[in-house]
PDB file of C-alpha atoms in Angstrom:
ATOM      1  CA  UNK A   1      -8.526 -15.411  10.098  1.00 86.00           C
ATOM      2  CA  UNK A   2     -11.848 -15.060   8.106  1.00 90.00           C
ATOM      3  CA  UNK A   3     -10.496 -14.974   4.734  1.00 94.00           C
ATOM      4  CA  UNK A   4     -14.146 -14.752   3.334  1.00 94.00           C
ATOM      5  CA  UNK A   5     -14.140 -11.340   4.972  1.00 94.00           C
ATOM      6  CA  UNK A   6     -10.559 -10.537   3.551  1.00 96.00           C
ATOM      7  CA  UNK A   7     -11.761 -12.036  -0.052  1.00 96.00           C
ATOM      8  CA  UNK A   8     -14.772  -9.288   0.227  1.00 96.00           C
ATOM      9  CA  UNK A   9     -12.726  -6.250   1.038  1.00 96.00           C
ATOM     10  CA  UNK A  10     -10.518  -6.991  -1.676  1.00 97.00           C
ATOM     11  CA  UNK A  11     -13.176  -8.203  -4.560  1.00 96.00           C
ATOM     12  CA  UNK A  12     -15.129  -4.725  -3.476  1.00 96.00           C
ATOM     13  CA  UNK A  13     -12.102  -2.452  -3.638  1.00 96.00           C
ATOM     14  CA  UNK A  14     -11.242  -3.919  -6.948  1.00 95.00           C
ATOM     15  CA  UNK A  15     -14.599  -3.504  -8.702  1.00 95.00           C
ATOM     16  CA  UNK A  16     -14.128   0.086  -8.166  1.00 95.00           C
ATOM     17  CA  UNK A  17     -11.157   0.744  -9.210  1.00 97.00           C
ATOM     18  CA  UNK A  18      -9.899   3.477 -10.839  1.00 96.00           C
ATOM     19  CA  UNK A  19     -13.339   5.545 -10.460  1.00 95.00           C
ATOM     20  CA  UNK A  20     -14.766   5.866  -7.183  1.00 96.00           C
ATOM     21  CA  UNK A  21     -11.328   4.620  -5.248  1.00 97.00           C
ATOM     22  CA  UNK A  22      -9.882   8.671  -6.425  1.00 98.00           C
ATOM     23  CA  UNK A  23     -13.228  10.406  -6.368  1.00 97.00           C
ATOM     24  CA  UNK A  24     -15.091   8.625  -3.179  1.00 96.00           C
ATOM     25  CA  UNK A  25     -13.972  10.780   0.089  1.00 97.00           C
ATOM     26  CA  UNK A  26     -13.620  10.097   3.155  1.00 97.00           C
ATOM     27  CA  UNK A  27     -12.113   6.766   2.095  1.00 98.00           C
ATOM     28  CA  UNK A  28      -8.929   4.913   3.259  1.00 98.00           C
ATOM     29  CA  UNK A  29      -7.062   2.387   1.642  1.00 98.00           C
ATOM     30  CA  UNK A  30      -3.627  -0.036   1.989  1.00 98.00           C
ATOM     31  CA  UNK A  31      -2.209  -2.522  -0.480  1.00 97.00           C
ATOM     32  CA  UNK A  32      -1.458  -6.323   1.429  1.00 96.00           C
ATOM     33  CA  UNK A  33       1.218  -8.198   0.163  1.00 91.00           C
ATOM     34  CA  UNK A  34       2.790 -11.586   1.980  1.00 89.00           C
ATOM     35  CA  UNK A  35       4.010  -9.933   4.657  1.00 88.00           C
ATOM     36  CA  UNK A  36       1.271  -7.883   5.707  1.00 91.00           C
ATOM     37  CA  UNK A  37      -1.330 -10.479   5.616  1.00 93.00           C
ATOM     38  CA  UNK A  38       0.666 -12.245   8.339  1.00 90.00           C
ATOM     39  CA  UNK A  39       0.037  -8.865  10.239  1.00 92.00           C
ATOM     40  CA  UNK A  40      -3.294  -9.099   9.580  1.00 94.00           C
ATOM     41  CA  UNK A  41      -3.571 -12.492  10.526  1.00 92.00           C
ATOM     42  CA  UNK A  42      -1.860 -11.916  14.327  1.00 92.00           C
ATOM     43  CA  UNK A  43      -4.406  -8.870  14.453  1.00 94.00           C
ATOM     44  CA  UNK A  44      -1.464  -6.399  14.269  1.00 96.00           C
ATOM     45  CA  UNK A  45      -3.258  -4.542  11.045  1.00 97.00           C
ATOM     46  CA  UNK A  46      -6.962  -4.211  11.659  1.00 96.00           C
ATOM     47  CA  UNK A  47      -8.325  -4.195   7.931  1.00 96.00           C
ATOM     48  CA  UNK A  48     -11.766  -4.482   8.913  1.00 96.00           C
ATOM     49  CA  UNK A  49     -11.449  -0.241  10.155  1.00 97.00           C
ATOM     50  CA  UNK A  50      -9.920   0.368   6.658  1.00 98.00           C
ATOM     51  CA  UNK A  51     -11.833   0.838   3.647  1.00 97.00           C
ATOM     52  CA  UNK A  52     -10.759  -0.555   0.985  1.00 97.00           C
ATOM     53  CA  UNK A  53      -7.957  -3.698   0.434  1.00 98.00           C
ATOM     54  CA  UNK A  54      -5.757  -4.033  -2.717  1.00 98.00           C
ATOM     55  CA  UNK A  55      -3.540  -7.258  -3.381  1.00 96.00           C
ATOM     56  CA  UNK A  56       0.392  -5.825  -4.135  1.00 92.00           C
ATOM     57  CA  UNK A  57       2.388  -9.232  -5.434  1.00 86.00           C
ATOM     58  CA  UNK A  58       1.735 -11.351  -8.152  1.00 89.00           C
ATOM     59  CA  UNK A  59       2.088 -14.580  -6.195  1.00 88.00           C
ATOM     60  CA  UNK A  60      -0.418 -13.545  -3.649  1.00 92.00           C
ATOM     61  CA  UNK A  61      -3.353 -12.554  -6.262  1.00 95.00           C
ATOM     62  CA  UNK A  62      -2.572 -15.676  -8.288  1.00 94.00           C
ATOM     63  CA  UNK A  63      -3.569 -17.488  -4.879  1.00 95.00           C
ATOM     64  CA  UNK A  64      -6.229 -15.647  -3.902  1.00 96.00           C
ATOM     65  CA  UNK A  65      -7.540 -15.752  -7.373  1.00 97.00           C
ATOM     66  CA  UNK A  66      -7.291 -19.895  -7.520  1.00 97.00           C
ATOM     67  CA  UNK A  67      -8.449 -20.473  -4.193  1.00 97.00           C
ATOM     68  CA  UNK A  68     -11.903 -17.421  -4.194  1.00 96.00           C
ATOM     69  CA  UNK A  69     -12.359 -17.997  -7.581  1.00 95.00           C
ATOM     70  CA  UNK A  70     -12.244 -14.412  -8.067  1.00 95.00           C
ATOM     71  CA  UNK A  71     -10.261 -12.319 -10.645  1.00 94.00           C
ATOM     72  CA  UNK A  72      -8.635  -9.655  -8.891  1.00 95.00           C
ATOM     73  CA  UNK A  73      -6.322  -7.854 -10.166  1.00 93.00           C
ATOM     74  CA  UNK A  74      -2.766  -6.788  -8.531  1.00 94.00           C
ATOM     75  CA  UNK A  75      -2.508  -2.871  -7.468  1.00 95.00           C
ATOM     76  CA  UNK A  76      -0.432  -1.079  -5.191  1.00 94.00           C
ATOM     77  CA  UNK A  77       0.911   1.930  -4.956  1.00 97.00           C
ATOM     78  CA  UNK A  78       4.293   2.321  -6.922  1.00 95.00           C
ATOM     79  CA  UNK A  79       4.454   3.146 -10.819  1.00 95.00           C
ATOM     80  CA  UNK A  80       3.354  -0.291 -11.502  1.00 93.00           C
ATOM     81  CA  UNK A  81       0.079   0.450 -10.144  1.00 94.00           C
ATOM     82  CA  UNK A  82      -1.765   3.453  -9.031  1.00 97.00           C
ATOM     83  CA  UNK A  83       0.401   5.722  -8.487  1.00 98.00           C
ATOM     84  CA  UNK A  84       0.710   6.950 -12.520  1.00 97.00           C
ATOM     85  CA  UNK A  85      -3.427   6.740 -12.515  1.00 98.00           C
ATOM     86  CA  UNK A  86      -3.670   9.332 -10.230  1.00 98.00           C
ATOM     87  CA  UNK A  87      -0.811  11.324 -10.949  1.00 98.00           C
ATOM     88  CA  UNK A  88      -1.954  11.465 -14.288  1.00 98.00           C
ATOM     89  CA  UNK A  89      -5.131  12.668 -13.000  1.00 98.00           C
ATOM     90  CA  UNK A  90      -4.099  15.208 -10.815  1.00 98.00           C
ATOM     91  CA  UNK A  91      -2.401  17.263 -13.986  1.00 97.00           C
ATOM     92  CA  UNK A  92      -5.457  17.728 -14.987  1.00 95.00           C
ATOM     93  CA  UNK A  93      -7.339  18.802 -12.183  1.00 96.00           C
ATOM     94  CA  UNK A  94      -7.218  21.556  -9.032  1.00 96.00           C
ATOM     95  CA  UNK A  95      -6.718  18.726  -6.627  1.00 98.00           C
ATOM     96  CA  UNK A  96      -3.660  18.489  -3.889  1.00 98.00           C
ATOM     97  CA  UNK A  97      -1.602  15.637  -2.258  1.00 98.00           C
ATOM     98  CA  UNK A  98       0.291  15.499   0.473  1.00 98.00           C
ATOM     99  CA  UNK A  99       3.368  12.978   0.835  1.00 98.00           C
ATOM    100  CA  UNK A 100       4.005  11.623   4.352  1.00 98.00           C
ATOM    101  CA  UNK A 101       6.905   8.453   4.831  1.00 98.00           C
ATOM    102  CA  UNK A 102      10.613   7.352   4.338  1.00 96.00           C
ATOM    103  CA  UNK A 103      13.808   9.582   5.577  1.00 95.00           C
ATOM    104  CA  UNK A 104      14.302  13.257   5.451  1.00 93.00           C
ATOM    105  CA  UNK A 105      16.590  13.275   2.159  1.00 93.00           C
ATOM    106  CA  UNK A 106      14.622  10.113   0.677  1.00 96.00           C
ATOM    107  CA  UNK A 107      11.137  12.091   0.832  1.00 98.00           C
ATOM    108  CA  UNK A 108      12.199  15.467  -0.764  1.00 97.00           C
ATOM    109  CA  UNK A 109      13.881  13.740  -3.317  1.00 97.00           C
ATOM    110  CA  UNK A 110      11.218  11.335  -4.400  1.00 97.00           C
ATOM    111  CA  UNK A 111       8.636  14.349  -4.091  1.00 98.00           C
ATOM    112  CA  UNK A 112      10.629  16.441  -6.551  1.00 97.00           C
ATOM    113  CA  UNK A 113      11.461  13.181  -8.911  1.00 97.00           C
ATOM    114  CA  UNK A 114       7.607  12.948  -8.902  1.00 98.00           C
ATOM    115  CA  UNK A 115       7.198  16.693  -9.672  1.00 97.00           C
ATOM    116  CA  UNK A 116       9.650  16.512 -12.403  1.00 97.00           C
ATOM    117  CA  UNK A 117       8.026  13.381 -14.122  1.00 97.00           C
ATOM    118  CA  UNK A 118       4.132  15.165 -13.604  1.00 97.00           C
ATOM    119  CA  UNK A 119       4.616  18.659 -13.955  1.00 97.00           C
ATOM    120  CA  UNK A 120       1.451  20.693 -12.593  1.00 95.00           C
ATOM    121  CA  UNK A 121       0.760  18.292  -9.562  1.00 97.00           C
ATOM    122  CA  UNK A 122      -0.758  20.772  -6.803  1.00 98.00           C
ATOM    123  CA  UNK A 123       1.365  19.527  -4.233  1.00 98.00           C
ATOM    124  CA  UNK A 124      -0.133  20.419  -0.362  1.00 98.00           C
ATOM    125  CA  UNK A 125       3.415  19.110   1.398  1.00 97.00           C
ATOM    126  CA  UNK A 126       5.224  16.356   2.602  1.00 98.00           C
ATOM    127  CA  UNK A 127       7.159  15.250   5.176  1.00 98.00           C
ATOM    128  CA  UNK A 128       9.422  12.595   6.529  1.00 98.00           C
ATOM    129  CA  UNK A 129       7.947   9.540   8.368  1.00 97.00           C
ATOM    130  CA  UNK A 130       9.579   9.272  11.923  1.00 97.00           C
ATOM    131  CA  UNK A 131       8.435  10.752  15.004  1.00 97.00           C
ATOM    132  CA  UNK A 132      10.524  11.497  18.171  1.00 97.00           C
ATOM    133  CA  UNK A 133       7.203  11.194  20.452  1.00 98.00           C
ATOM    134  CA  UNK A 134       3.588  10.360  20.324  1.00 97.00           C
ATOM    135  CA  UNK A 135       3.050  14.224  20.864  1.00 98.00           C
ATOM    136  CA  UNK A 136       5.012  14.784  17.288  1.00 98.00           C
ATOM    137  CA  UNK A 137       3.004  12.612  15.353  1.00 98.00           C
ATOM    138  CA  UNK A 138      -0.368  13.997  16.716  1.00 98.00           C
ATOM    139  CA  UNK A 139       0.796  17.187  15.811  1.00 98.00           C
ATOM    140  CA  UNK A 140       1.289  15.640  12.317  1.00 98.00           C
ATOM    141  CA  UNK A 141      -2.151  14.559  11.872  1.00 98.00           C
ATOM    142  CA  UNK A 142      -3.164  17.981  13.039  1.00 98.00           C
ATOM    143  CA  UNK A 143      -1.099  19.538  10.305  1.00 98.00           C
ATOM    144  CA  UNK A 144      -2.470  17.876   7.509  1.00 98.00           C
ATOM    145  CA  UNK A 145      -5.755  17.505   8.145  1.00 97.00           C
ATOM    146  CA  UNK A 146      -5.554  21.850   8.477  1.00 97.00           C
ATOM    147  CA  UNK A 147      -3.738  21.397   5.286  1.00 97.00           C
ATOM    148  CA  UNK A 148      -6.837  19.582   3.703  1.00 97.00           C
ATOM    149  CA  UNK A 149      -5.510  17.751   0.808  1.00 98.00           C
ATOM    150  CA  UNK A 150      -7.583  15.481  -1.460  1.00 98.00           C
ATOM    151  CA  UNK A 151      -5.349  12.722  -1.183  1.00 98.00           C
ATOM    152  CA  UNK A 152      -2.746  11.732   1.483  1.00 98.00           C
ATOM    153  CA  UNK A 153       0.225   9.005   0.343  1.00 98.00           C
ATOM    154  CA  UNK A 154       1.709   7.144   3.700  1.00 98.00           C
ATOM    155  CA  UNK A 155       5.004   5.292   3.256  1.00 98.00           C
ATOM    156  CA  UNK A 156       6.190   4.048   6.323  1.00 97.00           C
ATOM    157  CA  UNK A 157       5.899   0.525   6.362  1.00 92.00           C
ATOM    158  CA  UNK A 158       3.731  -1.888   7.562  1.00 93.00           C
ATOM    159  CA  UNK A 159       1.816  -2.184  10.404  1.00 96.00           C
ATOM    160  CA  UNK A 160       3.037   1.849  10.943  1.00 98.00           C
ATOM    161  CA  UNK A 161       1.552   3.119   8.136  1.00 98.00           C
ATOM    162  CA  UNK A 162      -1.818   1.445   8.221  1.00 98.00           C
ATOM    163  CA  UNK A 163      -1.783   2.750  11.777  1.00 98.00           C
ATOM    164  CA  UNK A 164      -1.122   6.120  10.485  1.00 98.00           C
ATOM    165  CA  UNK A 165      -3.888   5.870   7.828  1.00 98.00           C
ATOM    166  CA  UNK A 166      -6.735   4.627  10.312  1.00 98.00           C
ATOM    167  CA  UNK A 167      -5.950   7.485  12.940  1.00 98.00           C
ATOM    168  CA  UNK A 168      -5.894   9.946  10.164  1.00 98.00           C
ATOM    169  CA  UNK A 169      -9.406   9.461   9.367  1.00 98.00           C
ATOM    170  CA  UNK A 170     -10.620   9.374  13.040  1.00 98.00           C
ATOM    171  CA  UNK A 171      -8.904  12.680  13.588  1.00 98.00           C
ATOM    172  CA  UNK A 172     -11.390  14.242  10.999  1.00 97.00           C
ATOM    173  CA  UNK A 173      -9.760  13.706   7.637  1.00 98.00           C
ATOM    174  CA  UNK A 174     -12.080  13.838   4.879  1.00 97.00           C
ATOM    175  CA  UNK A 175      -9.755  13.227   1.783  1.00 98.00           C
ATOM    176  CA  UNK A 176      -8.437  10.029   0.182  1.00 98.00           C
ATOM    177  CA  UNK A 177      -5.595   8.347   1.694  1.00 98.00           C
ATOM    178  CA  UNK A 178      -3.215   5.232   0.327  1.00 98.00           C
ATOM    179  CA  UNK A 179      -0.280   3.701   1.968  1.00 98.00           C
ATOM    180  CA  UNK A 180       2.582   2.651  -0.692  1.00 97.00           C
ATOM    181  CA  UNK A 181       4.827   1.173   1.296  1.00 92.00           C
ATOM    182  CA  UNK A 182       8.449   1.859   0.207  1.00 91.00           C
ATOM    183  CA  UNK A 183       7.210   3.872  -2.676  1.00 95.00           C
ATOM    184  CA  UNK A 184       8.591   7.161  -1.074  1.00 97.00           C
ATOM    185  CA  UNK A 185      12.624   5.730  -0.743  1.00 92.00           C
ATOM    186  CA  UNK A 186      12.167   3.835  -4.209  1.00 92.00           C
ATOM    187  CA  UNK A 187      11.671   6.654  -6.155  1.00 95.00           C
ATOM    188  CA  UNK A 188      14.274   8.897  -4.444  1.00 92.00           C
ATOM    189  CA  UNK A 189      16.594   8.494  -7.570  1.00 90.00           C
ATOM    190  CA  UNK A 190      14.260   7.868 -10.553  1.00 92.00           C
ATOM    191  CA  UNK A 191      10.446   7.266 -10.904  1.00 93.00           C
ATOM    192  CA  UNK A 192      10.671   3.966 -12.158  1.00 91.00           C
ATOM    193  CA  UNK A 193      12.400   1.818  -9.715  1.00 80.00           C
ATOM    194  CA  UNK A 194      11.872  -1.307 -11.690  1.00 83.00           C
ATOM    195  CA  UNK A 195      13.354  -1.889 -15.271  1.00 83.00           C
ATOM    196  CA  UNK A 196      11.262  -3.054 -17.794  1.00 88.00           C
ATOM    197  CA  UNK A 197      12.594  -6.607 -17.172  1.00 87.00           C
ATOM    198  CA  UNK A 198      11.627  -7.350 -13.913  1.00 82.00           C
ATOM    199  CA  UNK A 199       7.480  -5.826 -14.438  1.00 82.00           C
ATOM    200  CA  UNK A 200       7.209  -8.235 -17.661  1.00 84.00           C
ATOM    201  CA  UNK A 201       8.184 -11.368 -16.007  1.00 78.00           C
ATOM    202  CA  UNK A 202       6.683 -10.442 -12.472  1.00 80.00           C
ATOM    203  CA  UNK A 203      10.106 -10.081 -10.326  1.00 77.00           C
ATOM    204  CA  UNK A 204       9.849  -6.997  -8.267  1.00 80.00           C
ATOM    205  CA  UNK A 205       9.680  -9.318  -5.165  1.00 74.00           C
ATOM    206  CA  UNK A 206      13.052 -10.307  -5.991  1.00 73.00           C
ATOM    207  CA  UNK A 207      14.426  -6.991  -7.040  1.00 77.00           C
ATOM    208  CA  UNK A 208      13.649  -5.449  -3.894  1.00 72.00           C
ATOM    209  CA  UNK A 209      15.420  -8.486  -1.854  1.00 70.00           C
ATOM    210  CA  UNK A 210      18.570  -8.057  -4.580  1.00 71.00           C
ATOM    211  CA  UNK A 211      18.638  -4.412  -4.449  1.00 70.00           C
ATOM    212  CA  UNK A 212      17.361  -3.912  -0.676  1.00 70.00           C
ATOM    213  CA  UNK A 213      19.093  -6.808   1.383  1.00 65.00           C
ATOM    214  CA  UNK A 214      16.975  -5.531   4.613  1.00 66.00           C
ATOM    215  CA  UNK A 215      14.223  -7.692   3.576  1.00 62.00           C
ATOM    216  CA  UNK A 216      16.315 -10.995   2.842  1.00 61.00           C
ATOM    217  CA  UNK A 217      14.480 -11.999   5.548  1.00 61.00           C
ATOM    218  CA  UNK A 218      11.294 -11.983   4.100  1.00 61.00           C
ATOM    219  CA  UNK A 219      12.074 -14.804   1.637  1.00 61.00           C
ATOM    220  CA  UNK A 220      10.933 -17.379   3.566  1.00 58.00           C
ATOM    221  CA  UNK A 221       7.866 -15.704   4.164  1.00 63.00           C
ATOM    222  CA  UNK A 222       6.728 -14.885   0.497  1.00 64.00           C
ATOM    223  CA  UNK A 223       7.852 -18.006  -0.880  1.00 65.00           C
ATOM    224  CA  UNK A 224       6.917 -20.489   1.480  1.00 77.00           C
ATOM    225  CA  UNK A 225       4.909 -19.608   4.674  1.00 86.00           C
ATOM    226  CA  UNK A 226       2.362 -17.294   2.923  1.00 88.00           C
ATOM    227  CA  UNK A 227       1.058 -19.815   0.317  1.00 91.00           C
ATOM    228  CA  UNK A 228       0.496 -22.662   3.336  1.00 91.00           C
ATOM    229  CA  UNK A 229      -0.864 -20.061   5.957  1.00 92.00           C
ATOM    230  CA  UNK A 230      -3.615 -18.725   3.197  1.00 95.00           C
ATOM    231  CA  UNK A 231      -4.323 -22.208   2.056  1.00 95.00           C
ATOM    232  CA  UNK A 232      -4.848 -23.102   5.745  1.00 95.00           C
ATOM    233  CA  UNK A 233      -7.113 -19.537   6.255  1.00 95.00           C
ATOM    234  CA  UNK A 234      -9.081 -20.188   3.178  1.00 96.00           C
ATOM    235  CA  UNK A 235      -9.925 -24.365   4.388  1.00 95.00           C
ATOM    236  CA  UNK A 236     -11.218 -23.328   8.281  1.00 94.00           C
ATOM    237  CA  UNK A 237     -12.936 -20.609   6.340  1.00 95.00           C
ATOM    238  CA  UNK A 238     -14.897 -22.480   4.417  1.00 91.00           C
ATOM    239  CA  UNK A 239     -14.936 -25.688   6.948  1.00 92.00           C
ATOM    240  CA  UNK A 240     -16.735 -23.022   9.519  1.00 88.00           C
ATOM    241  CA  UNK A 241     -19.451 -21.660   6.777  1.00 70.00           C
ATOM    242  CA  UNK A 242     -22.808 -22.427   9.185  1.00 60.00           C
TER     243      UNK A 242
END
């Protein structure tokens, strides 16, 4: 894993942030957290097609931060991130978004919790994120790309949504597109999934593992294997530099 490479994409997606990440088409971007840079690492993500990286977890952009000696800052897409920038921002304009990820019932009621908190939100459709065939999800991609929103918002899970994303934009889709993970299902039952608490002192991480216990396993990973696997990235990194 080049993490000088990785390092880049984020630093670059960062410095243009909030600006030309909503008004720069044609673009594609996905949040990495702990468990998605292991993805990345086994090549089961490949970043390099995507456009634009942003670090989602506070332990992971403290690291990244120490090691790079950068200063980037943490964004994904949920309502402690980007997803209130650009809903804001779509109030005020003509421009449309789509909503593709999560279960049947989770999707249309997160899409009309999101409605109901930004009222005026030219919404192009949504959908649910599972496919009963490779034929079905072509025919997805087909749909919303005749559809032609400005901005497309994948939750599906990683390495499926990133997947999504990059095919997307080789099909011909000339919007903006984000994946937010398990935005979609968060939000089913009220816009802010996280109390105040838990954003001030930096414990979604463990919120989600409290409140969803389908990613107890993931513990391990955050806590301990991430930290040692970067460290180890960023040292034959730099040990390789010609």
């Amino acid at each position: 894993m080049n993490n000088r490479l990785f390092v880049n994409k984020l630093s670059e997606a960062a410095s243009r942030y909030p600006d030309a990440t909503f008004s720069r088409r044609g673009q594609i971007y996905t949040c990495v957290n702990p468990f998605s840079y292991h993805l990345i690492r086994k090549g089961h993500i490949p970043y390099q097609e995507i456009d634009g990286l942003y670090v989602d977890g506070i332990l992971m952009q403290k690291l990244v931060n120490l090691l790079w000696k950068t200063d980037i800052l943490r964004l994904s897409f949920d309502m402690t991130g980007m997803a209130p920038d650009l809903f804001t921002r779509l109030q005020s304009s003509d421009e449309s978004i789509f909503f593709i990820g999560a279960r049947h019932e989770e999707i249309s009621a997160s899409v009309d919790t999101i409605m109901k908190a930004y009222p005026g939100i030219n919404l192009a459709g949504f959908r649910h994120g599972y496919f009963d065939s490779p034929q079905e999800r072509e025919h997805e991609i087909r749909n919303i790309i005749a559809a032609n929103p400005d901005f497309v918002i994948i939750g599906m899970g990683a390495p499926i949504q990133e997947h999504f994303l990059i095919d997307l934009k080789k099909a011909g889709f000339k919007g903006i597109a984000f994946t937010c993970g398990g935005f979609l299902h968060q939000t089913a039952n009220r816009i802010n999934y996280y109390p105040d608490w838990v954003n001030r002192y930096n414990l979604r991480a463990f919120y989600r593992l409290f409140h969803e216990k389908n990613l107890f396993k993931r513990l391990y990973n955050v806590l301990l294997q991430f930290p040692i696997l970067f460290t180890l990235d960023t040292i034959r990194t730099r040990l390789s530099r010609p």
